[in-house]
Tab-separated table of C-alpha atoms in Angstrom:
chain	number	residue	atom	x	y	z
A	297	UNK	CA	19.459	-29.526	-6.584
A	298	UNK	CA	22.899	-28.808	-8.126
A	299	UNK	CA	21.366	-27.416	-11.313
A	300	UNK	CA	19.548	-24.793	-9.186
A	301	UNK	CA	22.711	-23.645	-7.391
A	302	UNK	CA	23.155	-19.959	-8.133
A	303	UNK	CA	19.938	-19.789	-10.159
A	304	UNK	CA	18.515	-16.273	-9.619
A	305	UNK	CA	14.920	-17.480	-9.312
A	306	UNK	CA	15.881	-20.135	-6.765
A	307	UNK	CA	17.753	-17.467	-4.791
A	308	UNK	CA	14.686	-15.207	-4.976
A	309	UNK	CA	12.456	-17.964	-3.587
A	310	UNK	CA	14.885	-18.544	-0.718
A	311	UNK	CA	15.151	-14.851	0.121
A	312	UNK	CA	11.378	-14.525	-0.059
A	313	UNK	CA	10.907	-17.283	2.528
A	314	UNK	CA	13.077	-15.422	5.034
A	315	UNK	CA	11.501	-12.064	4.220
A	316	UNK	CA	8.016	-13.581	4.534
A	317	UNK	CA	8.723	-14.769	8.090
A	318	UNK	CA	9.885	-11.387	9.316
A	319	UNK	CA	6.909	-9.505	7.864
A	320	UNK	CA	4.408	-12.136	8.985
A	321	UNK	CA	5.538	-11.655	12.570
A	322	UNK	CA	4.844	-7.914	12.394
A	323	UNK	CA	1.113	-8.595	11.885
A	324	UNK	CA	0.249	-12.104	13.064
A	325	UNK	CA	0.673	-11.376	16.785
A	326	UNK	CA	-1.908	-8.582	17.093
A	327	UNK	CA	-4.889	-10.886	16.812
A	328	UNK	CA	-3.644	-13.151	19.633
A	329	UNK	CA	-3.325	-10.401	22.274
A	330	UNK	CA	-6.477	-11.360	24.288
A	331	UNK	CA	-5.494	-15.054	24.352
A	332	UNK	CA	-1.908	-14.266	25.439
A	333	UNK	CA	-3.184	-12.045	28.264
A	334	UNK	CA	-5.391	-14.857	29.576
A	335	UNK	CA	-2.857	-17.680	29.108
A	336	UNK	CA	0.190	-15.925	30.572
A	337	UNK	CA	-1.490	-13.696	33.140
A	338	UNK	CA	0.065	-10.698	31.394
A	339	UNK	CA	-0.967	-7.086	31.658
A	340	UNK	CA	-2.051	-5.215	28.533
A	341	UNK	CA	1.193	-3.186	28.617
A	342	UNK	CA	3.275	-6.373	28.736
A	343	UNK	CA	1.369	-7.877	25.838
A	344	UNK	CA	1.727	-4.732	23.755
A	345	UNK	CA	5.482	-4.986	24.305
A	346	UNK	CA	5.301	-8.429	22.708
A	347	UNK	CA	4.271	-6.544	19.567
A	348	UNK	CA	6.374	-3.384	19.840
A	349	UNK	CA	9.552	-5.006	21.217
A	350	UNK	CA	10.018	-6.947	17.999
A	351	UNK	CA	9.562	-3.865	15.808
A	352	UNK	CA	11.876	-1.792	18.038
A	353	UNK	CA	14.829	-4.217	17.876
A	354	UNK	CA	14.302	-4.698	14.141
A	355	UNK	CA	14.390	-0.960	13.409
A	356	UNK	CA	17.394	-0.282	15.651
A	357	UNK	CA	19.720	-2.978	14.256
A	358	UNK	CA	18.999	-2.926	10.508
A	359	UNK	CA	21.824	-0.527	9.568
A	360	UNK	CA	24.396	-2.465	11.596
A	361	UNK	CA	23.263	-5.790	10.137
A	362	UNK	CA	23.327	-4.451	6.594
A	363	UNK	CA	26.935	-3.307	6.900
A	364	UNK	CA	27.908	-6.624	8.499
A	365	UNK	CA	26.496	-8.317	5.425
A	366	UNK	CA	28.706	-6.171	3.187
A	367	UNK	CA	31.780	-7.066	5.249
A	368	UNK	CA	31.214	-10.726	6.128
A	369	UNK	CA	29.069	-11.861	3.231
A	370	UNK	CA	25.285	-11.505	2.903
A	371	UNK	CA	24.727	-15.264	2.815
A	372	UNK	CA	26.460	-15.704	6.173
A	373	UNK	CA	24.339	-12.987	7.772
A	374	UNK	CA	21.180	-14.371	6.188
A	375	UNK	CA	21.927	-17.833	7.621
A	376	UNK	CA	22.655	-16.345	11.047
A	377	UNK	CA	19.415	-14.371	10.928
A	378	UNK	CA	17.326	-17.394	9.946
A	379	UNK	CA	18.869	-19.523	12.716
A	380	UNK	CA	18.350	-16.831	15.382
A	381	UNK	CA	14.819	-16.054	14.205
A	382	UNK	CA	13.760	-19.716	14.076
A	383	UNK	CA	15.251	-20.516	17.496
A	384	UNK	CA	13.569	-17.431	18.978
A	385	UNK	CA	10.253	-18.506	17.422
A	386	UNK	CA	10.529	-21.818	19.281
A	387	UNK	CA	11.277	-19.917	22.511
A	388	UNK	CA	8.222	-17.706	21.920
A	389	UNK	CA	6.024	-20.770	21.390
A	390	UNK	CA	7.294	-22.359	24.623
A	391	UNK	CA	7.211	-19.191	26.754
A	392	UNK	CA	5.831	-19.706	30.266
A	393	UNK	CA	5.433	-16.045	31.179
A	394	UNK	CA	5.212	-12.550	29.684
A	395	UNK	CA	8.834	-11.619	30.465
A	396	UNK	CA	10.155	-14.704	28.670
A	397	UNK	CA	7.905	-14.014	25.704
A	398	UNK	CA	8.981	-10.351	25.457
A	399	UNK	CA	12.654	-11.365	25.625
A	400	UNK	CA	12.180	-14.022	22.943
A	401	UNK	CA	10.402	-11.501	20.724
A	402	UNK	CA	13.379	-9.173	21.095
A	403	UNK	CA	15.671	-11.977	19.925
A	404	UNK	CA	13.280	-12.570	17.023
A	405	UNK	CA	13.742	-8.908	16.119
A	406	UNK	CA	17.522	-9.453	16.151
A	407	UNK	CA	17.159	-12.385	13.749
A	408	UNK	CA	14.876	-10.368	11.478
A	409	UNK	CA	17.349	-7.464	11.457
A	410	UNK	CA	20.223	-9.788	10.524
A	411	UNK	CA	18.443	-11.371	7.564
A	412	UNK	CA	16.251	-8.578	6.143
A	413	UNK	CA	18.952	-6.372	4.517
A	414	UNK	CA	20.616	-9.437	3.011
A	415	UNK	CA	17.519	-10.375	1.002
A	416	UNK	CA	17.723	-7.297	-1.212
A	417	UNK	CA	21.534	-7.461	-1.360
A	418	UNK	CA	21.528	-11.073	-2.583
A	419	UNK	CA	18.763	-10.382	-5.105
A	420	UNK	CA	20.905	-7.563	-6.497
A	421	UNK	CA	23.954	-9.831	-6.686
A	422	UNK	CA	22.272	-12.513	-8.823
A	423	UNK	CA	19.878	-10.485	-10.988
A	424	UNK	CA	21.220	-8.177	-13.707
A	425	UNK	CA	19.937	-4.590	-13.531
A	426	UNK	CA	17.570	-5.178	-16.464
A	427	UNK	CA	15.637	-7.836	-14.517
A	428	UNK	CA	15.697	-6.467	-10.992
A	429	UNK	CA	12.321	-4.748	-11.348
A	430	UNK	CA	10.620	-8.086	-11.975
A	431	UNK	CA	12.452	-9.633	-9.020
A	432	UNK	CA	11.504	-6.704	-6.770
A	433	UNK	CA	7.907	-7.067	-7.938
A	434	UNK	CA	7.846	-10.649	-6.679
A	435	UNK	CA	9.631	-9.528	-3.512
A	436	UNK	CA	6.880	-6.922	-3.032
A	437	UNK	CA	4.243	-9.573	-3.711
A	438	UNK	CA	5.667	-11.586	-0.825
A	439	UNK	CA	5.278	-8.502	1.378
A	440	UNK	CA	1.617	-8.276	0.362
A	441	UNK	CA	1.102	-11.976	1.035
A	442	UNK	CA	2.635	-11.674	4.504
A	443	UNK	CA	0.482	-8.631	5.290
A	444	UNK	CA	-2.632	-10.467	4.122
A	445	UNK	CA	-1.743	-13.744	5.821
A	446	UNK	CA	-0.961	-12.234	9.230
A	447	UNK	CA	-4.421	-11.403	10.600
A	448	UNK	CA	-6.153	-14.233	8.713
A	449	UNK	CA	-3.649	-16.991	9.477
A	450	UNK	CA	-3.295	-15.743	13.049
A	451	UNK	CA	-7.046	-15.844	13.561
A	452	UNK	CA	-7.317	-19.385	12.201
A	453	UNK	CA	-4.399	-20.681	14.320
A	454	UNK	CA	-5.549	-18.992	17.520
A	455	UNK	CA	-9.128	-20.253	17.158
A	456	UNK	CA	-8.129	-23.851	16.275
A	457	UNK	CA	-4.817	-24.844	17.900
A	458	UNK	CA	-3.922	-21.952	20.202
A	459	UNK	CA	-1.792	-18.798	20.261
A	460	UNK	CA	1.556	-20.619	20.575
A	461	UNK	CA	1.279	-21.857	17.005
A	462	UNK	CA	1.480	-18.322	15.610
A	463	UNK	CA	5.167	-18.498	16.551
A	464	UNK	CA	5.806	-22.189	15.881
A	465	UNK	CA	4.527	-21.817	12.306
A	466	UNK	CA	7.846	-20.068	11.569
A	467	UNK	CA	9.868	-23.205	12.329
A	468	UNK	CA	9.214	-25.197	9.127
A	469	UNK	CA	9.582	-22.007	7.053
A	470	UNK	CA	12.901	-21.244	8.728
A	471	UNK	CA	14.213	-24.769	8.221
A	472	UNK	CA	13.230	-24.693	4.544
A	473	UNK	CA	14.948	-21.304	4.082
A	474	UNK	CA	18.088	-22.577	5.816
A	475	UNK	CA	18.334	-25.733	3.690
A	476	UNK	CA	17.706	-23.837	0.464
A	477	UNK	CA	20.312	-21.228	1.370
A	478	UNK	CA	23.079	-23.825	1.510
A	479	UNK	CA	21.832	-25.518	-1.660
A	480	UNK	CA	21.222	-22.599	-4.017
A	481	UNK	CA	22.487	-19.258	-2.639
A	482	UNK	CA	26.024	-18.202	-3.716
A	483	UNK	CA	28.531	-16.946	-1.180
A	484	UNK	CA	29.384	-13.457	-2.467
A	485	UNK	CA	32.298	-11.696	-0.745
A	486	UNK	CA	34.156	-8.422	-1.251
A	487	UNK	CA	37.559	-10.025	-0.797
A	488	UNK	CA	38.736	-7.236	1.543
A	489	UNK	CA	40.069	-7.245	5.097
A	490	UNK	CA	37.157	-6.941	7.477
A	491	UNK	CA	36.969	-3.848	9.633
A	492	UNK	CA	33.994	-2.649	11.611
A	493	UNK	CA	32.966	0.794	12.812
A	494	UNK	CA	32.207	0.110	16.492
A	495	UNK	CA	31.706	3.783	17.523
A	496	UNK	CA	29.381	4.204	14.535
A	497	UNK	CA	27.375	1.156	15.620
A	498	UNK	CA	27.003	2.505	19.162
A	499	UNK	CA	25.954	5.967	17.956
A	500	UNK	CA	23.500	4.606	15.373
A	501	UNK	CA	22.005	2.101	17.812
A	502	UNK	CA	21.584	4.720	20.516
A	503	UNK	CA	20.040	7.262	18.139
A	504	UNK	CA	17.616	4.792	16.569
A	505	UNK	CA	16.625	3.363	19.954
A	506	UNK	CA	15.880	6.787	21.467
A	507	UNK	CA	13.944	8.009	18.440
A	508	UNK	CA	12.011	4.787	17.815
A	509	UNK	CA	11.140	4.180	21.468
A	510	UNK	CA	10.009	7.778	21.973
A	511	UNK	CA	7.797	7.765	18.884
A	512	UNK	CA	6.439	4.301	19.619
A	513	UNK	CA	5.654	4.926	23.289
A	514	UNK	CA	5.011	8.672	23.239
A	515	UNK	CA	1.221	8.380	23.374
A	516	UNK	CA	1.408	5.822	26.199
A	517	UNK	CA	3.459	8.240	28.336
A	518	UNK	CA	1.330	11.234	27.291
A	519	UNK	CA	4.263	12.867	25.502
A	520	UNK	CA	5.785	13.846	28.826
A	521	UNK	CA	9.199	15.316	29.615
A	522	UNK	CA	10.910	11.914	29.431
A	523	UNK	CA	9.695	11.294	25.889
A	524	UNK	CA	10.847	14.714	24.697
A	525	UNK	CA	14.177	14.092	26.445
A	526	UNK	CA	14.563	10.856	24.492
A	527	UNK	CA	13.748	12.642	21.239
A	528	UNK	CA	16.380	15.283	22.027
A	529	UNK	CA	18.936	12.605	22.938
A	530	UNK	CA	18.135	10.722	19.723
A	531	UNK	CA	18.617	13.879	17.660
A	532	UNK	CA	21.951	14.613	19.391
A	533	UNK	CA	23.194	11.054	18.855
A	534	UNK	CA	22.078	11.181	15.217
A	535	UNK	CA	24.080	14.389	14.723
A	536	UNK	CA	27.079	12.751	16.377
A	537	UNK	CA	26.680	9.745	14.104
A	538	UNK	CA	26.619	11.983	11.022
A	539	UNK	CA	29.833	13.786	11.939
A	540	UNK	CA	31.536	10.516	12.896
A	541	UNK	CA	30.567	8.945	9.572
A	542	UNK	CA	31.780	11.975	7.645
A	543	UNK	CA	35.264	11.351	9.009
A	544	UNK	CA	35.223	7.640	8.121
A	545	UNK	CA	34.206	7.678	4.471
A	546	UNK	CA	37.605	6.312	3.386
A	547	UNK	CA	37.591	3.533	6.052
A	548	UNK	CA	34.516	1.357	5.413
A	549	UNK	CA	31.888	3.516	7.131
A	550	UNK	CA	28.674	2.100	8.513
A	551	UNK	CA	26.677	4.289	6.103
A	552	UNK	CA	28.675	5.140	2.949
A	553	UNK	CA	27.736	8.656	1.835
A	554	UNK	CA	28.455	7.505	-1.733
A	555	UNK	CA	24.965	5.975	-1.659
A	556	UNK	CA	23.378	9.411	-1.596
A	557	UNK	CA	25.240	10.604	-4.679
A	558	UNK	CA	22.655	8.555	-6.566
A	559	UNK	CA	19.685	10.916	-6.779
A	560	UNK	CA	17.168	8.119	-7.261
A	561	UNK	CA	18.358	6.291	-4.151
A	562	UNK	CA	18.128	9.468	-2.058
A	563	UNK	CA	14.703	10.531	-3.329
A	564	UNK	CA	13.161	7.065	-3.209
A	565	UNK	CA	14.518	6.322	0.256
A	566	UNK	CA	12.578	9.363	1.484
A	567	UNK	CA	9.599	8.116	-0.511
A	568	UNK	CA	9.795	4.736	1.269
A	569	UNK	CA	9.168	6.566	4.541
A	570	UNK	CA	6.291	8.547	3.047
A	571	UNK	CA	4.615	5.418	1.665
A	572	UNK	CA	5.015	3.617	5.007
A	573	UNK	CA	3.458	6.592	6.803
A	574	UNK	CA	0.584	6.686	4.331
A	575	UNK	CA	-0.112	2.956	4.610
A	576	UNK	CA	-0.233	2.958	8.409
A	577	UNK	CA	-2.194	6.235	8.249
A	578	UNK	CA	-4.951	4.415	6.384
A	579	UNK	CA	-4.859	0.910	7.854
A	580	UNK	CA	-4.781	1.875	11.545
A	581	UNK	CA	-7.892	4.119	11.683
A	582	UNK	CA	-9.774	2.098	9.038
A	583	UNK	CA	-9.202	-1.141	10.952
A	584	UNK	CA	-10.425	0.499	14.155
A	585	UNK	CA	-13.486	1.794	12.295
A	586	UNK	CA	-14.340	-1.673	10.973
A	587	UNK	CA	-14.150	-3.219	14.439
A	588	UNK	CA	-15.368	-0.481	16.780
A	589	UNK	CA	-18.026	1.125	14.550
A	590	UNK	CA	-19.215	-1.668	12.261
A	591	UNK	CA	-18.654	-4.345	14.917
A	592	UNK	CA	-16.647	-6.733	12.713
A	593	UNK	CA	-14.354	-9.302	14.278
A	594	UNK	CA	-10.599	-9.008	13.754
A	595	UNK	CA	-10.683	-11.786	11.146
A	596	UNK	CA	-13.576	-10.211	9.235
A	597	UNK	CA	-11.877	-6.817	9.357
A	598	UNK	CA	-8.767	-8.432	7.911
A	599	UNK	CA	-10.834	-9.951	5.115
A	600	UNK	CA	-12.309	-6.536	4.261
A	601	UNK	CA	-8.739	-5.334	3.754
A	602	UNK	CA	-7.824	-8.482	1.792
A	603	UNK	CA	-8.764	-7.173	-1.709
A	604	UNK	CA	-6.115	-4.479	-1.379
A	605	UNK	CA	-3.386	-7.010	-0.583
A	606	UNK	CA	-4.573	-9.475	-3.227
A	607	UNK	CA	-4.609	-6.861	-5.983
A	608	UNK	CA	-1.235	-5.515	-4.850
A	609	UNK	CA	0.238	-9.025	-4.976
A	610	UNK	CA	-1.144	-9.631	-8.450
A	611	UNK	CA	-0.039	-6.290	-9.883
A	612	UNK	CA	3.429	-6.147	-8.278
A	613	UNK	CA	5.352	-8.482	-10.624
A	614	UNK	CA	3.853	-6.862	-13.723
A	615	UNK	CA	4.682	-3.397	-12.411
A	616	UNK	CA	8.231	-4.560	-11.714
A	617	UNK	CA	8.616	-5.949	-15.223
A	618	UNK	CA	7.244	-2.727	-16.714
A	619	UNK	CA	9.673	-0.648	-14.655
A	620	UNK	CA	12.512	-2.755	-16.107
A	621	UNK	CA	11.400	-1.825	-19.609
A	622	UNK	CA	10.369	1.813	-19.361
A	623	UNK	CA	11.511	2.986	-15.921
A	624	UNK	CA	9.495	3.412	-12.761
A	625	UNK	CA	9.009	7.186	-12.544
A	626	UNK	CA	5.557	7.416	-14.089
A	627	UNK	CA	4.426	4.120	-12.612
A	628	UNK	CA	5.207	5.567	-9.203
A	629	UNK	CA	3.252	8.734	-9.924
A	630	UNK	CA	0.260	6.733	-11.165
A	631	UNK	CA	0.402	4.319	-8.224
A	632	UNK	CA	0.621	7.045	-5.592
A	633	UNK	CA	-2.227	8.958	-7.215
A	634	UNK	CA	-4.402	5.826	-7.265
A	635	UNK	CA	-3.616	5.179	-3.607
A	636	UNK	CA	-4.691	8.714	-2.662
A	637	UNK	CA	-7.909	8.269	-4.664
A	638	UNK	CA	-8.553	4.955	-2.890
A	639	UNK	CA	-8.097	6.543	0.540
A	640	UNK	CA	-10.489	9.354	-0.338
A	641	UNK	CA	-13.045	6.853	-1.626
A	642	UNK	CA	-12.878	4.773	1.579
A	643	UNK	CA	-13.411	7.861	3.717
A	644	UNK	CA	-16.330	9.107	1.626
A	645	UNK	CA	-18.025	5.683	1.728
A	646	UNK	CA	-17.528	5.184	5.465
A	647	UNK	CA	-20.598	5.818	7.602
A	648	UNK	CA	-22.039	4.617	10.921
A	649	UNK	CA	-23.671	1.581	9.245
A	650	UNK	CA	-21.935	1.116	5.871
A	651	UNK	CA	-22.041	-2.544	4.697
A	652	UNK	CA	-18.580	-4.116	4.425
A	653	UNK	CA	-18.931	-4.963	0.729
A	654	UNK	CA	-19.313	-1.287	-0.162
A	655	UNK	CA	-15.579	-0.867	0.477
A	656	UNK	CA	-14.457	-3.473	-2.069
A	657	UNK	CA	-14.063	-1.077	-5.055
A	658	UNK	CA	-12.101	1.421	-2.948
A	659	UNK	CA	-9.807	-1.239	-1.452
A	660	UNK	CA	-9.169	-2.608	-4.949
A	661	UNK	CA	-8.044	0.889	-6.000
A	662	UNK	CA	-5.658	1.163	-3.033
A	663	UNK	CA	-4.275	-2.291	-3.869
A	664	UNK	CA	-3.743	-1.287	-7.477
A	665	UNK	CA	-1.969	1.849	-6.325
A	666	UNK	CA	0.379	0.080	-3.893
A	667	UNK	CA	1.012	-2.661	-6.453
A	668	UNK	CA	2.276	-0.009	-8.853
A	669	UNK	CA	4.465	1.573	-6.157
A	670	UNK	CA	6.320	-1.149	-4.206
A	671	UNK	CA	8.264	-2.854	-7.008
A	672	UNK	CA	9.263	0.279	-8.991
A	673	UNK	CA	10.181	2.097	-5.778
A	674	UNK	CA	12.543	-0.689	-4.660
A	675	UNK	CA	13.924	-1.391	-8.135
A	676	UNK	CA	14.622	2.245	-9.034
A	677	UNK	CA	16.123	3.000	-5.618
A	678	UNK	CA	18.601	0.123	-5.904
A	679	UNK	CA	19.215	0.125	-9.662
A	680	UNK	CA	22.174	2.525	-9.576
A	681	UNK	CA	23.659	1.303	-6.274
A	682	UNK	CA	27.090	-0.315	-6.448
A	683	UNK	CA	26.552	-4.027	-5.601
A	684	UNK	CA	29.371	-3.791	-3.060
A	685	UNK	CA	27.200	-1.368	-1.085
A	686	UNK	CA	23.978	-3.324	-1.513
A	687	UNK	CA	23.789	-4.433	2.122
A	688	UNK	CA	24.246	-0.894	3.434
A	689	UNK	CA	21.740	0.456	0.887
A	690	UNK	CA	19.160	-2.184	1.770
A	691	UNK	CA	19.656	-1.545	5.483
A	692	UNK	CA	19.196	2.223	5.098
A	693	UNK	CA	16.114	1.639	2.949
A	694	UNK	CA	14.530	-0.796	5.407
A	695	UNK	CA	15.442	1.319	8.451
A	696	UNK	CA	13.765	4.343	6.877
A	697	UNK	CA	10.748	2.153	6.081
A	698	UNK	CA	10.435	1.078	9.732
A	699	UNK	CA	10.892	4.603	11.057
A	700	UNK	CA	8.274	5.851	8.593
A	701	UNK	CA	5.818	3.303	9.955
A	702	UNK	CA	6.582	4.336	13.542
A	703	UNK	CA	6.176	8.050	12.731
A	704	UNK	CA	2.951	7.322	10.847
A	705	UNK	CA	1.522	5.303	13.717
A	706	UNK	CA	2.475	7.956	16.281
A	707	UNK	CA	1.080	10.825	14.196
A	708	UNK	CA	-2.194	9.176	13.223
A	709	UNK	CA	-2.626	7.773	16.752
A	710	UNK	CA	-2.267	11.203	18.329
A	711	UNK	CA	-4.544	12.799	15.721
A	712	UNK	CA	-7.116	10.047	16.109
A	713	UNK	CA	-7.286	10.260	19.887
A	714	UNK	CA	-7.342	14.038	20.032
A	715	UNK	CA	-9.969	14.443	17.335
A	716	UNK	CA	-12.186	11.632	18.647
A	717	UNK	CA	-12.194	13.191	22.135
A	718	UNK	CA	-13.152	16.557	20.624
A	719	UNK	CA	-15.988	15.013	18.569
A	720	UNK	CA	-17.358	13.090	21.570
A	721	UNK	CA	-17.244	16.290	23.638
A	722	UNK	CA	-19.813	17.809	21.278
A	723	UNK	CA	-22.345	15.143	22.321
A	724	UNK	CA	-22.166	12.948	19.222
A	725	UNK	CA	-22.723	9.218	19.430
A	726	UNK	CA	-19.518	7.165	19.236
A	727	UNK	CA	-20.188	5.910	15.683
A	728	UNK	CA	-20.871	9.407	14.352
A	729	UNK	CA	-17.890	10.828	16.234
A	730	UNK	CA	-15.529	8.172	14.848
A	731	UNK	CA	-16.709	8.680	11.272
A	732	UNK	CA	-16.114	12.427	11.607
A	733	UNK	CA	-12.672	11.671	13.056
A	734	UNK	CA	-11.907	9.312	10.167
A	735	UNK	CA	-12.590	12.123	7.696
A	736	UNK	CA	-10.017	14.326	9.452
A	737	UNK	CA	-7.307	11.685	9.953
A	738	UNK	CA	-7.497	10.709	6.263
A	739	UNK	CA	-6.030	14.100	5.416
A	740	UNK	CA	-2.665	12.931	6.808
A	741	UNK	CA	-2.029	9.922	4.491
A	742	UNK	CA	-3.496	11.766	1.495
A	743	UNK	CA	-1.190	14.744	2.078
A	744	UNK	CA	1.821	12.453	2.533
A	745	UNK	CA	1.029	10.597	-0.702
A	746	UNK	CA	0.663	13.845	-2.644
A	747	UNK	CA	4.090	14.943	-1.365
A	748	UNK	CA	5.375	11.626	-2.746
A	749	UNK	CA	3.796	12.387	-6.136
A	750	UNK	CA	5.625	15.718	-6.238
A	751	UNK	CA	8.837	13.933	-5.229
A	752	UNK	CA	8.542	11.720	-8.309
A	753	UNK	CA	9.479	14.719	-10.457
A	754	UNK	CA	12.971	14.458	-8.929
A	755	UNK	CA	13.378	10.829	-10.001
A	756	UNK	CA	15.646	10.354	-12.997
A	757	UNK	CA	13.978	8.745	-16.001
A	758	UNK	CA	15.476	5.765	-17.808
A	759	UNK	CA	17.148	7.879	-20.532
A	760	UNK	CA	19.024	9.946	-17.966
A	761	UNK	CA	20.000	6.810	-16.035
A	762	UNK	CA	21.520	5.330	-19.184
A	763	UNK	CA	23.436	8.528	-19.921
A	764	UNK	CA	24.925	8.530	-16.425
A	765	UNK	CA	25.557	4.789	-16.347
A	766	UNK	CA	29.302	5.069	-16.984
A	767	UNK	CA	29.762	7.380	-14.035
A	768	UNK	CA	27.697	5.117	-11.791
A	769	UNK	CA	29.855	2.161	-12.737
A	770	UNK	CA	32.951	3.703	-11.179
A	771	UNK	CA	33.619	2.558	-7.638
A	772	UNK	CA	32.961	5.284	-5.054
A	773	UNK	CA	35.771	6.432	-2.822
A	774	UNK	CA	36.393	4.054	0.033
A	775	UNK	CA	34.459	1.179	-1.536
A	776	UNK	CA	36.277	-2.171	-1.521
A	777	UNK	CA	36.956	-3.873	-4.832
A	778	UNK	CA	34.564	-6.721	-5.554
A	779	UNK	CA	35.863	-10.249	-5.644
A	780	UNK	CA	32.779	-12.475	-5.543
A	781	UNK	CA	33.336	-16.010	-4.348
A	782	UNK	CA	31.123	-18.515	-6.054
A	783	UNK	CA	29.229	-15.923	-8.079
A	784	UNK	CA	26.499	-17.597	-10.123
A	785	UNK	CA	27.169	-18.092	-13.824
A	786	UNK	CA	23.446	-18.420	-14.432
A	787	UNK	CA	22.821	-14.795	-13.504
A	788	UNK	CA	24.003	-13.488	-16.839
A	789	UNK	CA	21.389	-15.510	-18.633
A	790	UNK	CA	18.407	-14.291	-16.657
């Protein structure tokens, strides 16, 4: 394996294994909810916390973990995350009650938060800027594979060997990622004295917890006074975090404001949230339609969505390579437009008794659209980021992605419930009422995507990036000088 040490493609494979695990566990659990309720004697609320607890911890700790990677080395944090995640997966598989399972899922979220920002940071450290689009395309393909595999693999495991295996399947993947990390991943360090912004961590954690919990659980608690109080507390803590960070920009802040001097990073980080909102805004109501109106099982519903993921996986690497050559601005515009067209087509086709195969052309269009978005969006956002800030940049990007998903789920959930109740109140049958509701809820993801298309006009094209390259190469104020330890010689030849 020595000849693969430091090889960018070997590093990409290793990072993809860890990234795959974390995304798989966002989707694989949903299909096992009935079996977990029966086996553990859990309530529905407890079982839903098995799903949401993981996502909550992941979203809250991403920024902290990303900055820790910048300070202590991304490989070290990646290893720690893989170890914690794998051990927690074993605990989940051996859980004897709902409380133990919820706690183990929270620890899984901690492991996922530790390793996720490091994947993008390490990819940036070994791939030159001219090849990062291709690498991000493969990275995005892994995301599509995990999304596709979750419901399908979960259904197969639950129906054959039991629900515990949906967690234990992570163990061999985690061990493989751990071994490969020590064999092929370089230990890149900044070479600076390590300091850590503890007040910033507490403020960021508190703000993200309040905001994420309130948005995630708002519908469950009927958007009562407590939920609005949490939202207000989250906003106040976020403001406090901003002012605290503004005073620490020359002392290794948790979120370096230098990141946002790069217009593409700022614009595309917002776009990450919009795309996440749009994706959940389609998948959530469409999945409910397939199961509650057309009567498909969870596995069959997942297979109806499979063409979108398959096409996205196939297109992603090519879109990434094309963004390396010509820039991602117009690819993003085309991809977002295609995704909006695909959503509109799905909604127009949907009826009380539409055959499942009628959706294949529309889901192919959505897959083509997302395939043209994920890789260019990640590559262009990170292309101008100083590598010494890669962990912080990745953490901000992934935190915004998670919050976008939470906001999308809360918004479309509230719209779905309110509109469905209004349609049923008119005396319509459930199938007709849900189809009418689907037509209304689709306006949300389509509108969000069109805002993203307009945002693309703010993205710098490749010519402008080249012209400003010299300025971007200068180290921002307060950024430690890079002194990579064991940096791969092979990277230059990629």
